[in-house]
Coordinates of C-alpha atoms in Angstrom, one line a residue:
Chain A
X805 CA 18.6 147.9 38.0
X806 CA 18.9 146.2 34.6
X807 CA 21.3 143.4 34.2
X808 CA 22.3 141.9 30.8
X809 CA 24.4 138.7 30.3
X810 CA 26.9 139.8 27.6
X811 CA 28.6 136.4 27.7
X812 CA 27.7 133.3 29.5
X813 CA 30.6 131.1 28.5
X814 CA 33.8 130.4 30.4
X815 CA 37.3 131.1 29.0
X816 CA 37.4 130.0 25.4
X817 CA 33.7 130.5 24.9
X818 CA 31.4 128.0 23.2
X819 CA 32.4 126.6 20.9
X820 CA 36.1 126.9 21.8
X821 CA 38.4 127.6 18.9
X822 CA 40.4 124.3 19.2
X823 CA 37.8 122.0 20.8
X824 CA 35.9 119.0 19.4
X825 CA 34.2 117.7 22.5
X826 CA 30.7 116.5 21.9
X827 CA 29.2 119.9 22.9
X828 CA 31.5 121.9 20.6
X829 CA 30.8 119.6 17.7
X830 CA 27.1 119.9 18.3
X831 CA 27.0 123.7 18.5
X832 CA 29.2 124.1 15.4
X833 CA 26.8 121.8 13.6
X834 CA 23.8 123.9 14.7
X835 CA 22.3 121.0 16.6
X836 CA 19.0 121.9 18.3
X837 CA 19.3 122.6 22.0
X838 CA 22.8 124.1 21.7
X839 CA 23.4 127.8 21.8
X840 CA 26.7 129.5 21.1
X841 CA 28.1 131.5 24.0
X842 CA 30.7 134.3 24.2
X843 CA 33.0 134.7 27.1
X844 CA 32.2 135.8 30.6
X845 CA 30.7 139.3 31.2
X846 CA 27.6 141.1 32.5
X847 CA 26.5 144.6 31.9
X848 CA 24.5 146.5 34.7
X849 CA 22.7 149.8 34.6
X850 CA 20.7 151.8 37.1
X851 CA 19.1 154.0 34.5
X852 CA 19.4 152.3 31.2
X853 CA 21.7 155.1 29.9
X854 CA 25.0 154.5 31.7
X855 CA 26.4 151.0 32.0
X856 CA 28.9 149.1 34.1
X857 CA 30.6 146.0 32.8
X858 CA 31.3 143.2 35.2
X859 CA 34.5 141.8 33.7
X860 CA 35.7 142.6 30.1
X861 CA 35.9 139.5 28.0
X862 CA 38.0 139.0 24.8
X863 CA 34.6 139.0 23.0
X864 CA 33.7 142.4 24.1
X865 CA 33.7 144.1 20.7
X866 CA 31.3 141.4 19.4
X867 CA 29.2 141.7 22.6
X868 CA 28.9 145.5 22.2
X869 CA 27.9 145.1 18.6
X870 CA 25.1 142.7 19.7
X871 CA 23.8 145.2 22.4
X872 CA 22.3 148.4 21.0
X873 CA 22.2 149.8 24.5
X874 CA 26.0 149.8 24.5
X875 CA 26.4 151.8 21.3
X876 CA 27.2 155.5 21.5
X877 CA 24.3 157.6 22.5
X878 CA 23.6 159.4 19.3
X879 CA 23.8 162.8 21.0
X880 CA 25.8 164.5 18.4
X881 CA 29.3 163.9 19.9
X882 CA 31.6 162.1 17.4
X883 CA 33.0 159.9 20.2
X884 CA 31.3 158.5 23.3
X885 CA 30.0 155.4 25.0
X886 CA 27.4 154.5 27.6
X887 CA 30.1 152.2 29.2
X888 CA 31.3 154.2 32.1
X889 CA 33.0 151.6 34.3
X890 CA 34.4 148.1 34.4
X891 CA 34.6 146.0 37.5
X892 CA 37.0 143.0 37.4
X893 CA 36.6 139.9 39.6
X894 CA 40.0 138.5 38.9
X895 CA 43.0 138.6 36.5
X896 CA 42.0 135.8 34.2
X897 CA 42.4 136.4 30.4
X898 CA 38.7 135.9 29.9
X899 CA 37.9 138.7 32.3
X900 CA 40.5 141.4 31.6
X901 CA 41.6 141.2 28.0
X902 CA 38.4 143.0 26.8
X903 CA 39.9 146.1 28.3
X904 CA 42.1 146.2 25.2
X905 CA 38.9 146.8 23.2
X906 CA 38.1 149.9 25.2
X907 CA 40.9 152.0 23.9
X908 CA 40.6 155.0 21.7
X909 CA 40.9 157.8 24.2
X910 CA 37.6 157.3 26.0
X911 CA 37.1 158.1 29.7
X912 CA 35.8 155.4 32.1
X913 CA 36.8 153.7 35.4
X914 CA 38.4 150.3 36.0
X915 CA 37.7 148.8 39.5
X916 CA 39.7 145.9 40.6
X917 CA 41.5 144.4 43.6
X918 CA 45.1 145.7 44.2
X919 CA 46.6 142.4 43.0
X920 CA 44.7 142.7 39.7
X921 CA 45.5 146.4 39.3
X922 CA 49.1 145.3 39.7
X923 CA 48.7 142.8 36.8
X924 CA 47.4 145.6 34.6
X925 CA 50.3 147.8 35.5
X926 CA 52.8 145.0 35.0
X927 CA 51.5 144.3 31.5
X928 CA 52.3 147.4 29.6
X929 CA 49.9 146.5 26.8
X930 CA 47.1 147.8 29.1
X931 CA 48.7 151.3 28.8
X932 CA 46.6 151.5 25.6
X933 CA 44.0 152.8 28.1
X934 CA 45.3 156.3 28.5
X935 CA 46.2 156.9 32.2
X936 CA 44.8 160.5 32.1
X937 CA 41.4 159.3 30.9
X938 CA 40.9 155.8 32.4
X939 CA 40.9 155.8 36.2
X940 CA 42.2 152.7 37.9
X941 CA 40.5 152.3 41.3
X942 CA 41.3 149.8 43.9
X943 CA 38.3 147.8 45.2
X944 CA 38.3 147.6 48.9
X945 CA 37.2 144.3 50.3
X946 CA 34.0 144.0 52.3
X947 CA 33.3 147.7 51.9
X948 CA 30.5 149.3 49.8
X949 CA 31.7 151.9 47.4
X950 CA 29.7 154.1 45.0
X951 CA 30.6 153.6 41.3
X952 CA 31.6 156.6 39.2
X953 CA 32.9 156.9 35.7
X954 CA 33.7 159.7 33.3
X955 CA 32.7 162.1 36.0
X956 CA 29.3 160.6 36.6
X957 CA 27.6 159.0 39.6
X958 CA 26.4 155.7 38.1
X959 CA 23.6 155.1 40.7
X960 CA 25.1 151.8 41.8
X961 CA 27.4 150.6 44.6
X962 CA 29.6 147.6 44.7
X963 CA 30.7 145.5 47.6
X964 CA 33.5 143.2 46.7
X965 CA 34.4 140.3 48.8
X966 CA 37.0 137.5 48.6
X967 CA 35.8 134.0 47.7
X968 CA 37.7 130.7 47.5
X969 CA 39.5 130.5 44.2
X970 CA 42.8 130.6 42.3
X971 CA 45.3 133.1 40.9
X972 CA 45.1 133.5 37.1
X973 CA 46.6 130.7 35.1
X974 CA 49.4 132.7 33.5
X975 CA 50.5 133.9 37.0
X976 CA 50.6 130.5 38.6
X977 CA 53.8 129.8 40.6
X978 CA 54.3 126.0 40.7
X979 CA 56.7 126.3 43.7
X980 CA 54.3 128.3 45.9
X981 CA 51.4 127.1 48.1
X982 CA 48.1 127.3 46.2
X983 CA 50.2 128.3 43.1
X984 CA 50.7 131.7 44.7
X985 CA 47.0 132.5 45.2
X986 CA 46.4 135.3 47.7
X987 CA 43.3 137.0 49.1
X988 CA 41.8 139.3 46.5
X989 CA 42.7 137.1 43.6
X990 CA 39.1 135.9 43.2
X991 CA 36.3 138.3 44.1
X992 CA 32.5 138.0 44.4
X993 CA 30.5 141.2 43.9
X994 CA 27.3 142.5 45.4
X995 CA 25.8 145.3 43.2
X996 CA 23.4 147.6 44.9
X997 CA 21.0 150.0 43.2
X998 CA 21.0 153.3 45.1
X999 CA 17.4 154.2 44.3
X1000 CA 15.6 150.9 44.9
X1001 CA 18.0 149.5 47.4
X1002 CA 17.8 146.2 45.6
X1003 CA 21.0 144.1 45.1
X1004 CA 22.3 141.1 43.2
X1005 CA 25.4 139.0 43.4
X1006 CA 27.9 138.1 40.7
X1007 CA 30.3 135.3 41.4
X1008 CA 31.7 133.8 38.2
X1009 CA 34.6 132.0 39.8
X1010 CA 34.4 130.2 43.1
X1011 CA 36.0 127.0 44.2
X1012 CA 34.0 126.4 47.4
X1013 CA 30.8 127.7 49.1
X1014 CA 32.2 128.2 52.6
X1015 CA 30.4 129.5 55.7
X1016 CA 31.0 133.2 55.1
X1017 CA 29.7 132.9 51.6
X1018 CA 26.6 131.1 52.8
X1019 CA 25.9 133.9 55.3
X1020 CA 26.3 136.5 52.5
X1021 CA 24.0 134.8 50.0
X1022 CA 21.1 133.7 52.3
X1023 CA 17.9 135.2 51.1
X1024 CA 19.4 137.0 48.2
X1025 CA 17.1 138.2 45.4
X1026 CA 19.4 137.2 42.5
X1027 CA 22.7 135.4 42.2
X1028 CA 24.8 134.9 39.0
X1029 CA 27.1 132.0 40.0
X1030 CA 30.0 130.0 38.7
X1031 CA 28.6 127.3 36.4
X1032 CA 31.9 126.3 34.9
X1033 CA 31.7 122.5 35.3
X1034 CA 29.0 120.0 36.2
X1035 CA 31.4 117.4 37.5
X1036 CA 34.8 117.8 39.2
X1037 CA 36.4 115.4 36.7
X1038 CA 34.6 116.2 33.5
X1039 CA 37.6 117.8 31.7
X1040 CA 39.7 114.7 32.5
X1041 CA 36.9 112.2 31.6
X1042 CA 36.4 113.9 28.2
X1043 CA 40.1 113.9 27.5
X1044 CA 40.2 117.7 27.2
X1045 CA 42.6 118.7 30.0
X1046 CA 44.3 116.9 32.9
X1047 CA 42.8 119.1 35.5
X1048 CA 39.9 118.9 38.0
X1049 CA 37.5 121.7 38.7
X1050 CA 39.1 122.5 42.1
X1051 CA 42.5 122.6 40.5
X1052 CA 41.1 125.3 38.1
X1053 CA 39.4 127.2 41.0
X1054 CA 35.8 126.2 40.2
X1055 CA 33.2 124.3 42.2
X1056 CA 31.1 121.7 40.3
X1057 CA 27.4 122.1 39.8
X1058 CA 26.3 118.5 40.6
X1059 CA 26.9 116.1 43.3
X1060 CA 26.9 116.3 47.1
X1061 CA 29.8 118.9 47.1
X1062 CA 28.3 120.9 44.3
X1063 CA 26.6 124.3 44.0
X1064 CA 23.1 122.9 43.6
X1065 CA 23.4 121.1 46.9
X1066 CA 25.0 124.1 48.6
X1067 CA 22.3 126.5 47.5
X1068 CA 19.5 124.3 48.5
X1069 CA 18.8 125.9 51.8
X1070 CA 19.9 129.5 51.0
X1071 CA 16.5 130.8 50.0
X1072 CA 17.9 132.7 46.9
X1073 CA 15.0 133.9 44.8
X1074 CA 16.6 133.7 41.4
X1075 CA 19.8 131.7 40.6
X1076 CA 21.5 131.8 37.2
X1077 CA 24.6 129.9 36.2
X1078 CA 27.2 131.9 34.2
X1079 CA 30.9 131.2 33.1
X1080 CA 29.8 127.8 31.7
X1081 CA 32.6 125.8 30.2
X1082 CA 32.2 124.0 26.8
X1083 CA 32.6 120.6 28.5
X1084 CA 29.5 121.2 30.7
X1085 CA 26.5 118.9 30.0
X1086 CA 24.1 121.6 31.0
X1087 CA 24.9 123.3 27.6
X1088 CA 22.8 120.6 26.0
X1089 CA 19.1 121.7 26.6
X1090 CA 17.9 118.1 26.6
X1091 CA 20.5 116.6 29.0
X1092 CA 19.5 115.1 32.3
X1093 CA 22.0 117.5 34.0
X1094 CA 20.1 120.5 32.6
X1095 CA 16.9 119.0 33.9
X1096 CA 18.5 118.4 37.3
X1097 CA 19.6 122.0 37.5
X1098 CA 16.2 123.3 36.3
X1099 CA 14.4 121.1 38.9
X1100 CA 16.6 122.6 41.6
X1101 CA 15.5 126.1 40.5
X1102 CA 18.5 127.1 38.5
X1103 CA 18.6 128.9 35.1
X1104 CA 21.3 128.3 32.6
X1105 CA 22.6 131.7 31.6
X1106 CA 22.4 132.6 27.9
X1107 CA 24.0 135.5 26.0
X1108 CA 21.6 138.4 25.8
X1109 CA 19.4 137.4 28.8
X1110 CA 18.2 140.5 30.5
X1111 CA 17.0 140.7 34.1
X1112 CA 15.1 143.7 35.6
X1113 CA 15.6 143.8 39.4
Chain B
X991 CA 48.3 129.5 -2.1
X992 CA 44.9 130.5 -0.7
X993 CA 44.6 133.8 1.2
X994 CA 41.6 134.9 3.1
X995 CA 41.0 138.3 4.6
X996 CA 39.8 137.6 8.2
X997 CA 39.6 141.3 9.1
X998 CA 39.9 144.3 6.8
X999 CA 39.5 147.0 9.5
X1000 CA 42.1 148.9 11.3
X1001 CA 42.4 149.0 15.1
X1002 CA 39.0 149.4 16.6
X1003 CA 37.3 147.8 13.6
X1004 CA 34.2 149.2 11.8
X1005 CA 32.1 150.3 13.6
X1006 CA 34.4 151.3 16.4
X1007 CA 32.9 150.8 19.9
X1008 CA 32.9 154.5 20.8
X1009 CA 32.7 156.2 17.4
X1010 CA 29.9 158.1 15.9
X1011 CA 31.6 159.5 12.8
X1012 CA 29.5 159.5 9.7
X1013 CA 30.8 156.1 8.6
X1014 CA 30.2 154.4 11.9
X1015 CA 26.7 155.8 12.2
X1016 CA 25.9 154.5 8.7
X1017 CA 27.2 151.0 9.2
X1018 CA 25.4 150.7 12.6
X1019 CA 22.2 151.8 10.8
X1020 CA 22.7 149.2 8.1
X1021 CA 22.9 151.8 5.4
X1022 CA 23.5 150.4 1.9
X1023 CA 27.1 150.5 0.7
X1024 CA 28.6 150.1 4.2
X1025 CA 29.9 146.7 5.4
X1026 CA 31.1 146.0 9.0
X1027 CA 34.7 145.0 9.3
X1028 CA 36.6 143.2 12.0
X1029 CA 40.2 144.0 12.8
X1030 CA 43.3 143.4 10.8
X1031 CA 44.3 139.9 9.9
X1032 CA 44.8 137.5 7.0
X1033 CA 44.9 133.7 6.9
X1034 CA 47.1 131.9 4.3
X1035 CA 47.4 128.3 3.4
X1036 CA 49.4 126.3 0.9
X1037 CA 47.2 123.2 1.0
X1038 CA 43.8 124.4 2.4
X1039 CA 44.4 122.1 5.5
X1040 CA 47.0 124.0 7.5
X1041 CA 46.8 127.7 8.0
X1042 CA 49.1 130.6 8.9
X1043 CA 47.6 133.8 10.4
X1044 CA 49.2 137.0 9.5
X1045 CA 48.6 139.0 12.7
X1046 CA 46.2 138.0 15.4
X1047 CA 43.4 140.6 15.9
X1048 CA 41.3 141.0 19.0
X1049 CA 38.4 139.7 16.9
X1050 CA 40.1 136.4 16.2
X1051 CA 37.5 134.2 18.0
X1052 CA 34.7 135.8 15.9
X1053 CA 36.8 135.5 12.7
X1054 CA 37.5 131.8 13.4
X1055 CA 33.8 131.2 14.0
X1056 CA 33.1 132.8 10.6
X1057 CA 35.7 130.6 8.8
X1058 CA 34.8 126.9 8.6
X1059 CA 38.3 126.2 7.3
X1060 CA 39.7 127.3 10.6
X1061 CA 37.6 125.0 12.7
X1062 CA 39.1 121.8 14.1
X1063 CA 39.5 119.2 11.4
X1064 CA 37.0 116.6 12.6
X1065 CA 39.5 113.8 12.6
X1066 CA 38.5 112.3 15.9
X1067 CA 40.9 114.2 18.2
X1068 CA 39.1 116.1 20.9
X1069 CA 41.4 119.1 20.6
X1070 CA 43.1 120.4 17.5
X1071 CA 43.2 123.3 15.0
X1072 CA 44.3 123.9 11.4
X1073 CA 46.0 127.1 12.7
X1074 CA 49.7 126.2 12.8
X1075 CA 51.5 129.5 12.9
X1076 CA 51.0 133.2 13.5
X1077 CA 53.3 135.8 11.9
X1078 CA 53.2 139.3 13.5
X1079 CA 54.1 142.5 11.6
X1080 CA 54.3 144.7 14.7
X1081 CA 53.3 145.0 18.4
X1082 CA 50.1 146.9 18.0
X1083 CA 47.1 145.8 20.1
X1084 CA 45.1 145.1 16.9
X1085 CA 47.8 142.7 15.7
X1086 CA 48.9 140.8 18.8
X1087 CA 46.0 140.6 21.3
X1088 CA 44.3 137.8 19.3
X1089 CA 47.1 135.6 20.6
X1090 CA 45.2 135.5 23.9
X1091 CA 42.4 133.7 22.0
X1092 CA 44.8 130.9 21.0
X1093 CA 45.4 129.5 24.4
X1094 CA 44.1 126.2 25.8
X1095 CA 47.3 124.1 25.4
X1096 CA 47.5 124.0 21.6
X1097 CA 50.8 123.7 19.7
X1098 CA 51.6 126.4 17.1
X1099 CA 54.4 128.8 16.3
X1100 CA 54.6 132.6 16.7
X1101 CA 57.0 134.4 14.3
X1102 CA 57.9 138.0 15.1
X1103 CA 60.8 140.5 15.1
X1104 CA 63.0 140.4 18.2
X1105 CA 61.5 143.7 19.4
X1106 CA 57.9 142.3 19.2
X1107 CA 58.9 139.0 20.9
X1108 CA 60.3 141.1 23.7
X1109 CA 56.9 142.8 24.0
X1110 CA 55.3 139.3 24.4
X1111 CA 57.9 138.3 27.0
X1112 CA 57.5 141.6 28.8
X1113 CA 53.7 141.2 29.1
X1114 CA 53.2 138.2 31.2
X1115 CA 49.6 137.8 30.1
X1116 CA 51.0 136.2 26.9
X1117 CA 52.3 133.3 29.1
X1118 CA 48.8 132.0 28.7
X1119 CA 50.4 130.5 25.5
X1120 CA 52.3 127.6 27.1
X1121 CA 56.0 127.9 26.5
X1122 CA 56.4 124.2 25.9
X1123 CA 53.8 124.1 23.2
X1124 CA 53.9 127.5 21.5
X1125 CA 57.3 128.2 19.8
X1126 CA 58.3 131.8 19.7
X1127 CA 60.6 132.3 16.7
X1128 CA 62.5 135.4 15.8
X1129 CA 61.9 136.6 12.2
X1130 CA 65.2 137.5 10.6
X1131 CA 65.0 140.6 8.4
X1132 CA 65.5 140.2 4.6
X1133 CA 66.0 136.5 4.8
X1134 CA 63.6 133.9 3.6
X1135 CA 62.6 131.2 6.2
X1136 CA 60.3 128.2 5.9
X1137 CA 57.3 128.3 8.2
X1138 CA 56.7 125.3 10.5
X1139 CA 54.2 124.8 13.2
X1140 CA 53.1 121.9 15.5
X1141 CA 55.9 119.9 13.9
X1142 CA 54.6 120.4 10.3
X1143 CA 56.2 121.9 7.3
X1144 CA 53.5 124.4 6.2
X1145 CA 54.6 124.7 2.6
X1146 CA 55.2 128.4 2.8
X1147 CA 58.1 130.7 3.4
X1148 CA 58.2 134.2 4.8
X1149 CA 60.6 137.0 4.0
X1150 CA 60.1 139.8 6.5
X1151 CA 61.5 143.3 5.8
X1152 CA 61.4 146.6 7.7
X1153 CA 59.2 149.3 6.3
X1154 CA 58.8 152.9 7.5
X1155 CA 56.5 153.0 10.4
X1156 CA 56.1 153.6 14.1
X1157 CA 56.4 151.7 17.4
X1158 CA 53.1 150.5 19.0
X1159 CA 51.1 153.3 20.7
X1160 CA 51.3 151.9 24.2
X1161 CA 55.1 151.7 23.9
X1162 CA 55.7 155.2 22.7
X1163 CA 58.4 157.2 24.5
X1164 CA 57.5 160.9 24.1
X1165 CA 61.1 161.9 25.0
X1166 CA 62.8 159.7 22.4
X1167 CA 63.3 160.5 18.7
X1168 CA 60.5 159.0 16.6
X1169 CA 58.8 158.0 19.9
X1170 CA 61.4 155.3 20.4
X1171 CA 60.7 153.6 17.0
X1172 CA 63.5 151.2 15.9
X1173 CA 64.1 149.0 12.9
X1174 CA 61.9 145.9 13.1
X1175 CA 59.0 147.7 14.8
X1176 CA 57.0 147.6 11.5
X1177 CA 57.5 144.8 9.1
X1178 CA 56.2 144.0 5.6
X1179 CA 56.0 140.3 4.7
X1180 CA 56.5 138.4 1.5
X1181 CA 54.8 135.0 1.6
X1182 CA 56.1 132.4 -0.8
X1183 CA 54.4 129.2 -1.8
X1184 CA 57.0 126.4 -2.0
X1185 CA 55.2 124.3 -4.7
X1186 CA 54.2 127.1 -7.1
X1187 CA 56.9 129.6 -6.3
X1188 CA 54.2 132.3 -6.3
X1189 CA 54.3 135.0 -3.7
X1190 CA 52.3 137.9 -2.3
X1191 CA 53.0 140.9 0.0
X1192 CA 51.3 141.9 3.2
X1193 CA 52.0 145.4 4.5
X1194 CA 49.2 146.5 6.8
X1195 CA 51.2 149.4 8.3
X1196 CA 53.6 151.6 6.4
X1197 CA 54.2 155.4 6.7
X1198 CA 56.1 155.9 3.4
X1199 CA 56.8 154.1 0.2
X1200 CA 60.5 154.6 -0.1
X1201 CA 62.9 153.5 -2.8
X1202 CA 63.8 150.1 -1.2
X1203 CA 60.0 149.3 -0.9
X1204 CA 59.4 150.4 -4.5
X1205 CA 62.1 148.0 -5.7
X1206 CA 60.6 145.2 -3.7
X1207 CA 57.1 145.6 -5.0
X1208 CA 57.8 146.2 -8.6
X1209 CA 56.0 143.6 -10.7
X1210 CA 54.4 141.8 -7.7
X1211 CA 51.4 139.5 -8.4
X1212 CA 49.5 140.6 -5.3
X1213 CA 49.9 143.2 -2.6
X1214 CA 47.7 143.7 0.5
X1215 CA 48.6 147.2 1.6
X1216 CA 47.9 149.8 4.3
X1217 CA 44.6 151.5 3.6
X1218 CA 44.2 153.1 7.0
X1219 CA 43.4 156.6 5.9
X1220 CA 42.5 158.3 2.7
X1221 CA 43.8 161.7 3.8
X1222 CA 46.6 162.6 6.1
X1223 CA 44.3 164.9 8.1
X1224 CA 41.0 163.1 8.0
X1225 CA 41.0 162.1 11.8
X1226 CA 41.6 165.7 12.7
X1227 CA 39.1 167.1 10.2
X1228 CA 36.4 164.7 11.5
X1229 CA 37.1 165.7 15.1
X1230 CA 38.0 162.1 16.0
X1231 CA 41.6 162.4 17.1
X1232 CA 44.3 165.1 17.0
X1233 CA 46.7 163.1 15.0
X1234 CA 47.8 163.0 11.3
X1235 CA 48.3 159.7 9.4
X1236 CA 52.1 160.1 9.5
X1237 CA 52.0 160.7 13.3
X1238 CA 50.2 157.3 13.5
X1239 CA 52.7 155.5 11.1
X1240 CA 50.3 155.3 8.1
X1241 CA 50.6 156.7 4.6
X1242 CA 47.4 158.1 3.1
X1243 CA 45.7 156.6 0.1
X1244 CA 44.9 159.8 -1.9
X1245 CA 46.9 162.8 -3.0
X1246 CA 50.3 163.3 -4.5
X1247 CA 52.1 161.7 -1.6
X1248 CA 49.6 158.8 -1.2
X1249 CA 49.8 155.1 -2.0
X1250 CA 47.6 155.3 -5.2
X1251 CA 50.2 157.7 -6.7
X1252 CA 53.2 155.7 -5.4
X1253 CA 51.9 152.4 -6.9
X1254 CA 51.1 153.9 -10.3
X1255 CA 54.2 152.8 -12.0
X1256 CA 54.9 149.6 -10.0
X1257 CA 53.1 147.2 -12.3
X1258 CA 51.5 145.3 -9.4
X1259 CA 48.9 142.8 -10.9
X1260 CA 46.4 142.9 -8.0
X1261 CA 46.3 145.5 -5.2
X1262 CA 44.0 145.3 -2.2
X1263 CA 43.7 147.8 0.7
X1264 CA 43.4 146.3 4.2
X1265 CA 43.7 147.8 7.7
X1266 CA 41.1 150.4 6.8
X1267 CA 40.2 152.9 9.5
X1268 CA 36.5 153.7 10.3
X1269 CA 37.2 157.4 9.2
X1270 CA 38.2 156.4 5.7
X1271 CA 35.7 157.5 3.0
X1272 CA 36.5 154.5 0.8
X1273 CA 34.3 152.5 3.3
X1274 CA 31.4 154.2 1.6
X1275 CA 30.8 152.2 -1.6
X1276 CA 29.3 155.2 -3.3
X1277 CA 32.0 157.7 -2.4
X1278 CA 34.1 159.5 -4.9
X1279 CA 37.2 158.3 -3.0
X1280 CA 36.1 154.6 -3.6
X1281 CA 35.7 155.4 -7.2
X1282 CA 39.1 157.0 -7.4
X1283 CA 40.7 154.0 -5.8
X1284 CA 38.8 151.6 -8.1
X1285 CA 39.7 153.6 -11.2
X1286 CA 43.4 153.3 -10.2
X1287 CA 43.1 149.5 -10.0
X1288 CA 42.7 149.1 -6.2
X1289 CA 40.2 146.8 -4.4
X1290 CA 38.9 147.7 -1.0
X1291 CA 39.4 144.7 1.2
X1292 CA 36.4 143.1 2.8
X1293 CA 36.1 140.5 5.6
X1294 CA 35.9 137.0 4.1
X1295 CA 37.4 137.9 0.7
X1296 CA 39.4 134.9 -0.6
X1297 CA 42.2 135.0 -3.2
X1298 CA 43.7 132.0 -4.9
X1299 CA 47.2 132.7 -6.1

């Protein structure tokens, strides 16, 4: 299985259009050790010919242009695409609005939890994906299903599972417990290659590494994990937004309650942070936070990084 | 007034993600005479400091990154943007979905016809633009209004007027006359600089140049006009889509019923095609269609083109 990081940034990307935090200023100025990042998405393929997107970011058109493997196949047809399926982990703008780029009467499948499919149905703009061509498939929870798209077996299965998190920002209900968050609003994914039996995990949003998640990840070969913030309070401390990480549905990387500490005894062979927010000090290659993460065996995801599993 | 073409392509851009027409193959291969184009949007400024977007394309984040003038001002605030308003000409995906890029608690104004504002309200994903920060202002028809945004007078006025066209694809009602199209679904804009009194027109979608439009445009200094297709049937002839230009709400450039012919006696000083579809032969700099347009006094819009008026 081949996995490519299309976008390693969180919502807004890096730099973010309206942000002048130290990181955004540095990357705009081309400072060494700072790499621009588009928004959160992976592409996965069992055979190198047909691809599955894990989330569809607003930067998808740019990400496709930067990935020759995602261009039409050059087989003589005037329309076509190697993208045969999209799997969504939640209803966030940075994970679903790239679907609007995949219009133009092309067949593929969209997999999502029932609650996220309801968001697509409730927002008529997504009808730009012709109902007779684009299958909308409900992801069962904790059940392995084979991925298909445009009539093809894609050689991969997905097992989706709920993780602690939060409903999409634009759907928050201030009067409801947990802002209206329900099971299925935030998913982790295990992607399994039929031929090799190998699997990896993709969890771009997760507010807590609880006991069920620990059991799932123990001994995993490869995990792409929520690297949104380094510190619970960094957005507040930098004057960017009055919200903590847990309020936004994201665990921090550092500290006793962070993901570095939680993964320490999980025996995961390869660990890569994705969905990295512009405020995160690990975006600076010479920061002590980057060094701490590296020393704990973590890689900081970059756009274009390819992993063969 | 300074006008910049952020994106000169039609919906899908050039190349389009799933297209292998001759033009898309050529631009992907880097053939001479073919320039990539992002999707349809202009930026306008009276003072060079504060900017108004005319339409917000799905490529907006990439367009902002390519335009230093649209980066935050560097005045010490950690958040900010010179983008103070967005004016929408219709509800098409290629003209409204860039609004999803302008989130993150930033104040600006969105101007649109009532029917397009209703589309934004009806698609809850646009609630990512906080209602208390982002004003949604109804554009009156045939009435000049001063543009403001984030509490600032932007030094520009807009006069919006209906032009012949079509309702957005995802809103089409097959059982209704004209697919449910009503007045206000497709607007042309006249943008007027308060200080100089100069004005230009922006009409990225228009299916017919009728008598009221002729009267409006006669003697204009500058018109950005719908250059979607060169021929009414080119999408069908190239095997791309079974629709004519008029079915899609766009007049063709060439022929007796085309925009070159219609503009011939209008005395417009500068005429630039925008919203150019990937199928259009004018995208090939050495095509006879490009030469025909050039000989008739037309420029073919390119991303990044700036005009000082």
